[in-house]
Each structure stands twice: as structure tokens, then as C-alpha cells.
Amino acid sequence: MCSLLHESLLVAVSFWTTVLKKLLTNTVEMFILLQRTDAENCLNLIYELKYKDFFTISYNSPILIVNLMKESINHL
């Protein structure tokens, strides 16, 4: 009886660990996707404002992109 309970508990823990790991992975992937989308939107806006050659922008620095966008708008 104790062995069956122990085995059931291990299966339940394994199941919920897998579920939580999948949810966390999906959340991180969604966050990265949203950051990339924001970066692309800012980059497109800067291109539309004709600041294409003003600075080389990296997707790894969304803060730089937002600051550059604000600076570009201030120059209009």
C-alpha cells in the first residue's frame, strides 16, 4: 500500500513538473517574441522617420531602440 502511494506521488510530481516546465518555456518564448516584435516596430518607425543610417540597431537592446526613437522624434 505504501509503495503504491509512493509511486502515485512520484507520477503526480513528475506530471506537474513537466506541465510547469512547459508553461515556463512558453512564457519565456512569448516574452522574447514580444520583445522582438517591439524592436521591429521601433526599427520600422525609425526607418519611416528617415533615420535609417543614424544608428545601427540590435534586437538585443530594446531600450536603446526606444531611446533612439524618442531622440529621432525630438529632432522632427
Short mmCIF file of N, CA and C in Angstrom, two decimals:
data_model
loop_
_atom_site.label_atom_id
_atom_site.label_comp_id
_atom_site.label_asym_id
_atom_site.label_seq_id
_atom_site.Cartn_x
_atom_site.Cartn_y
_atom_site.Cartn_z
N MET A 1 0.83 -1.20 0.00
CA MET A 1 0.00 0.00 0.00
C MET A 1 0.87 1.26 0.00
N CYS A 2 1.86 1.27 0.85
CA CYS A 2 2.74 2.43 0.94
C CYS A 2 3.53 2.60 -0.36
N SER A 3 3.93 1.49 -0.95
CA SER A 3 4.68 1.53 -2.21
C SER A 3 3.83 2.10 -3.34
N LEU A 4 2.55 1.72 -3.37
CA LEU A 4 1.63 2.21 -4.39
C LEU A 4 1.41 3.73 -4.23
N LEU A 5 1.26 4.17 -2.99
CA LEU A 5 1.09 5.59 -2.71
C LEU A 5 2.34 6.38 -3.11
N HIS A 6 3.48 5.83 -2.80
CA HIS A 6 4.76 6.47 -3.15
C HIS A 6 4.92 6.59 -4.66
N GLU A 7 4.57 5.52 -5.36
CA GLU A 7 4.67 5.51 -6.82
C GLU A 7 3.68 6.51 -7.44
N SER A 8 2.47 6.59 -6.91
CA SER A 8 1.48 7.55 -7.40
C SER A 8 1.95 8.98 -7.18
N LEU A 9 2.56 9.22 -6.03
CA LEU A 9 3.07 10.54 -5.73
C LEU A 9 4.19 10.93 -6.69
N LEU A 10 5.08 10.00 -7.00
CA LEU A 10 6.16 10.27 -7.96
C LEU A 10 5.62 10.59 -9.34
N VAL A 11 4.58 9.86 -9.76
CA VAL A 11 3.97 10.11 -11.07
C VAL A 11 3.33 11.50 -11.09
N ALA A 12 2.63 11.86 -10.01
CA ALA A 12 1.98 13.17 -9.95
C ALA A 12 3.01 14.30 -9.97
N VAL A 13 4.08 14.15 -9.20
CA VAL A 13 5.13 15.17 -9.16
C VAL A 13 5.79 15.30 -10.52
N SER A 14 6.06 14.19 -11.17
CA SER A 14 6.67 14.20 -12.49
C SER A 14 5.75 14.90 -13.50
N PHE A 15 4.46 14.59 -13.43
CA PHE A 15 3.49 15.21 -14.34
C PHE A 15 3.46 16.73 -14.15
N TRP A 16 3.30 17.18 -12.91
CA TRP A 16 3.19 18.62 -12.66
C TRP A 16 4.51 19.35 -12.93
N THR A 17 5.63 18.68 -12.73
CA THR A 17 6.92 19.28 -13.07
C THR A 17 7.00 19.51 -14.57
N THR A 18 6.55 18.54 -15.35
CA THR A 18 6.55 18.67 -16.81
C THR A 18 5.61 19.79 -17.25
N VAL A 19 4.44 19.86 -16.66
CA VAL A 19 3.47 20.91 -17.01
C VAL A 19 4.03 22.29 -16.70
N LEU A 20 4.61 22.46 -15.50
CA LEU A 20 5.16 23.76 -15.12
C LEU A 20 6.34 24.15 -15.99
N LYS A 21 7.17 23.17 -16.32
CA LYS A 21 8.32 23.45 -17.19
C LYS A 21 7.85 23.92 -18.56
N LYS A 22 6.81 23.28 -19.09
CA LYS A 22 6.27 23.66 -20.40
C LYS A 22 5.67 25.07 -20.35
N LEU A 23 4.93 25.37 -19.27
CA LEU A 23 4.35 26.70 -19.13
C LEU A 23 5.43 27.77 -19.04
N LEU A 24 6.47 27.50 -18.29
CA LEU A 24 7.56 28.45 -18.14
C LEU A 24 8.26 28.67 -19.48
N THR A 25 8.51 27.59 -20.20
CA THR A 25 9.16 27.69 -21.51
C THR A 25 8.31 28.52 -22.47
N ASN A 26 7.01 28.27 -22.49
CA ASN A 26 6.11 29.04 -23.37
C ASN A 26 6.08 30.51 -22.98
N THR A 27 6.10 30.79 -21.68
CA THR A 27 6.08 32.18 -21.21
C THR A 27 7.35 32.90 -21.63
N VAL A 28 8.50 32.26 -21.47
CA VAL A 28 9.77 32.87 -21.86
C VAL A 28 9.80 33.09 -23.37
N GLU A 29 9.35 32.11 -24.15
CA GLU A 29 9.33 32.25 -25.60
C GLU A 29 8.41 33.40 -26.01
N MET A 30 7.26 33.53 -25.35
CA MET A 30 6.32 34.61 -25.67
C MET A 30 6.94 35.96 -25.34
N PHE A 31 7.64 36.04 -24.20
CA PHE A 31 8.29 37.29 -23.80
C PHE A 31 9.35 37.70 -24.82
N ILE A 32 10.14 36.73 -25.26
CA ILE A 32 11.18 37.01 -26.26
C ILE A 32 10.54 37.46 -27.57
N LEU A 33 9.45 36.80 -27.96
CA LEU A 33 8.75 37.16 -29.20
C LEU A 33 8.19 38.58 -29.11
N LEU A 34 7.61 38.93 -27.95
CA LEU A 34 7.07 40.28 -27.78
C LEU A 34 8.16 41.33 -27.82
N GLN A 35 9.31 41.03 -27.19
CA GLN A 35 10.43 41.97 -27.25
C GLN A 35 10.90 42.17 -28.67
N ARG A 36 11.00 41.08 -29.42
CA ARG A 36 11.46 41.17 -30.80
C ARG A 36 10.47 41.98 -31.63
N THR A 37 9.17 41.76 -31.41
CA THR A 37 8.15 42.48 -32.16
C THR A 37 8.23 43.98 -31.85
N ASP A 38 8.40 44.32 -30.57
CA ASP A 38 8.54 45.74 -30.20
C ASP A 38 9.76 46.34 -30.87
N ALA A 39 10.85 45.61 -30.89
CA ALA A 39 12.08 46.11 -31.51
C ALA A 39 11.86 46.34 -33.00
N GLU A 40 11.19 45.41 -33.64
CA GLU A 40 10.93 45.56 -35.08
C GLU A 40 10.02 46.75 -35.35
N ASN A 41 9.01 46.96 -34.50
CA ASN A 41 8.12 48.10 -34.67
C ASN A 41 8.87 49.42 -34.52
N CYS A 42 9.73 49.51 -33.51
CA CYS A 42 10.52 50.72 -33.30
C CYS A 42 11.46 50.95 -34.48
N LEU A 43 12.08 49.88 -34.94
CA LEU A 43 13.00 49.99 -36.07
C LEU A 43 12.27 50.47 -37.31
N ASN A 44 11.08 49.94 -37.56
CA ASN A 44 10.30 50.38 -38.72
C ASN A 44 9.91 51.84 -38.60
N LEU A 45 9.55 52.28 -37.39
CA LEU A 45 9.20 53.69 -37.20
C LEU A 45 10.40 54.58 -37.47
N ILE A 46 11.57 54.19 -36.99
CA ILE A 46 12.77 54.99 -37.24
C ILE A 46 13.06 55.05 -38.73
N TYR A 47 12.89 53.93 -39.42
CA TYR A 47 13.10 53.93 -40.88
C TYR A 47 12.13 54.89 -41.56
N GLU A 48 10.86 54.86 -41.10
CA GLU A 48 9.87 55.75 -41.69
C GLU A 48 10.22 57.21 -41.43
N LEU A 49 10.88 57.48 -40.32
CA LEU A 49 11.29 58.85 -39.99
C LEU A 49 12.58 59.24 -40.69
N LYS A 50 13.06 58.37 -41.56
CA LYS A 50 14.25 58.64 -42.38
C LYS A 50 15.54 58.76 -41.57
N TYR A 51 15.60 58.00 -40.47
CA TYR A 51 16.83 57.94 -39.68
C TYR A 51 17.49 56.58 -39.89
N LYS A 52 17.35 56.07 -41.08
CA LYS A 52 17.82 54.74 -41.40
C LYS A 52 19.31 54.55 -41.09
N ASP A 53 20.14 55.53 -41.44
CA ASP A 53 21.58 55.40 -41.24
C ASP A 53 22.06 56.07 -39.97
N PHE A 54 21.14 56.54 -39.15
CA PHE A 54 21.52 57.28 -37.95
C PHE A 54 22.25 56.41 -36.94
N PHE A 55 21.84 55.17 -36.81
CA PHE A 55 22.47 54.28 -35.85
C PHE A 55 22.19 52.84 -36.24
N THR A 56 23.11 51.94 -35.94
CA THR A 56 22.88 50.52 -36.17
C THR A 56 22.20 49.96 -34.93
N ILE A 57 21.05 49.36 -35.14
CA ILE A 57 20.23 48.91 -34.02
C ILE A 57 20.25 47.39 -33.91
N SER A 58 20.38 46.92 -32.69
CA SER A 58 20.41 45.49 -32.43
C SER A 58 19.11 45.07 -31.75
N TYR A 59 18.60 43.90 -32.10
CA TYR A 59 17.41 43.38 -31.44
C TYR A 59 17.68 43.08 -29.98
N ASN A 60 18.93 42.97 -29.60
CA ASN A 60 19.27 42.65 -28.22
C ASN A 60 19.21 43.86 -27.30
N SER A 61 18.94 45.02 -27.83
CA SER A 61 18.90 46.22 -26.99
C SER A 61 17.64 47.03 -27.24
N PRO A 62 16.48 46.55 -26.77
CA PRO A 62 15.23 47.28 -27.00
C PRO A 62 15.21 48.65 -26.32
N ILE A 63 15.93 48.82 -25.20
CA ILE A 63 15.96 50.12 -24.53
C ILE A 63 16.65 51.14 -25.42
N LEU A 64 17.74 50.73 -26.07
CA LEU A 64 18.44 51.61 -26.99
C LEU A 64 17.52 52.03 -28.12
N ILE A 65 16.73 51.11 -28.61
CA ILE A 65 15.82 51.39 -29.72
C ILE A 65 14.78 52.43 -29.29
N VAL A 66 14.21 52.25 -28.11
CA VAL A 66 13.20 53.20 -27.62
C VAL A 66 13.82 54.57 -27.43
N ASN A 67 15.02 54.62 -26.84
CA ASN A 67 15.69 55.92 -26.65
C ASN A 67 16.02 56.57 -27.98
N LEU A 68 16.47 55.78 -28.94
CA LEU A 68 16.78 56.32 -30.25
C LEU A 68 15.52 56.83 -30.94
N MET A 69 14.42 56.11 -30.77
CA MET A 69 13.16 56.53 -31.36
C MET A 69 12.72 57.87 -30.77
N LYS A 70 12.82 58.01 -29.43
CA LYS A 70 12.45 59.28 -28.78
C LYS A 70 13.33 60.42 -29.29
N GLU A 71 14.62 60.16 -29.40
CA GLU A 71 15.54 61.18 -29.88
C GLU A 71 15.22 61.57 -31.32
N SER A 72 14.88 60.58 -32.13
CA SER A 72 14.55 60.85 -33.52
C SER A 72 13.30 61.71 -33.63
N ILE A 73 12.30 61.41 -32.80
CA ILE A 73 11.06 62.19 -32.83
C ILE A 73 11.32 63.62 -32.37
N ASN A 74 12.20 63.79 -31.38
CA ASN A 74 12.53 65.14 -30.88
C ASN A 74 13.22 65.98 -31.95
N HIS A 75 13.89 65.35 -32.91
CA HIS A 75 14.59 66.09 -33.96
C HIS A 75 13.65 66.57 -35.06
N LEU A 76 12.43 66.09 -35.05
CA LEU A 76 11.49 66.50 -36.12
C LEU A 76 11.05 67.92 -35.98
#
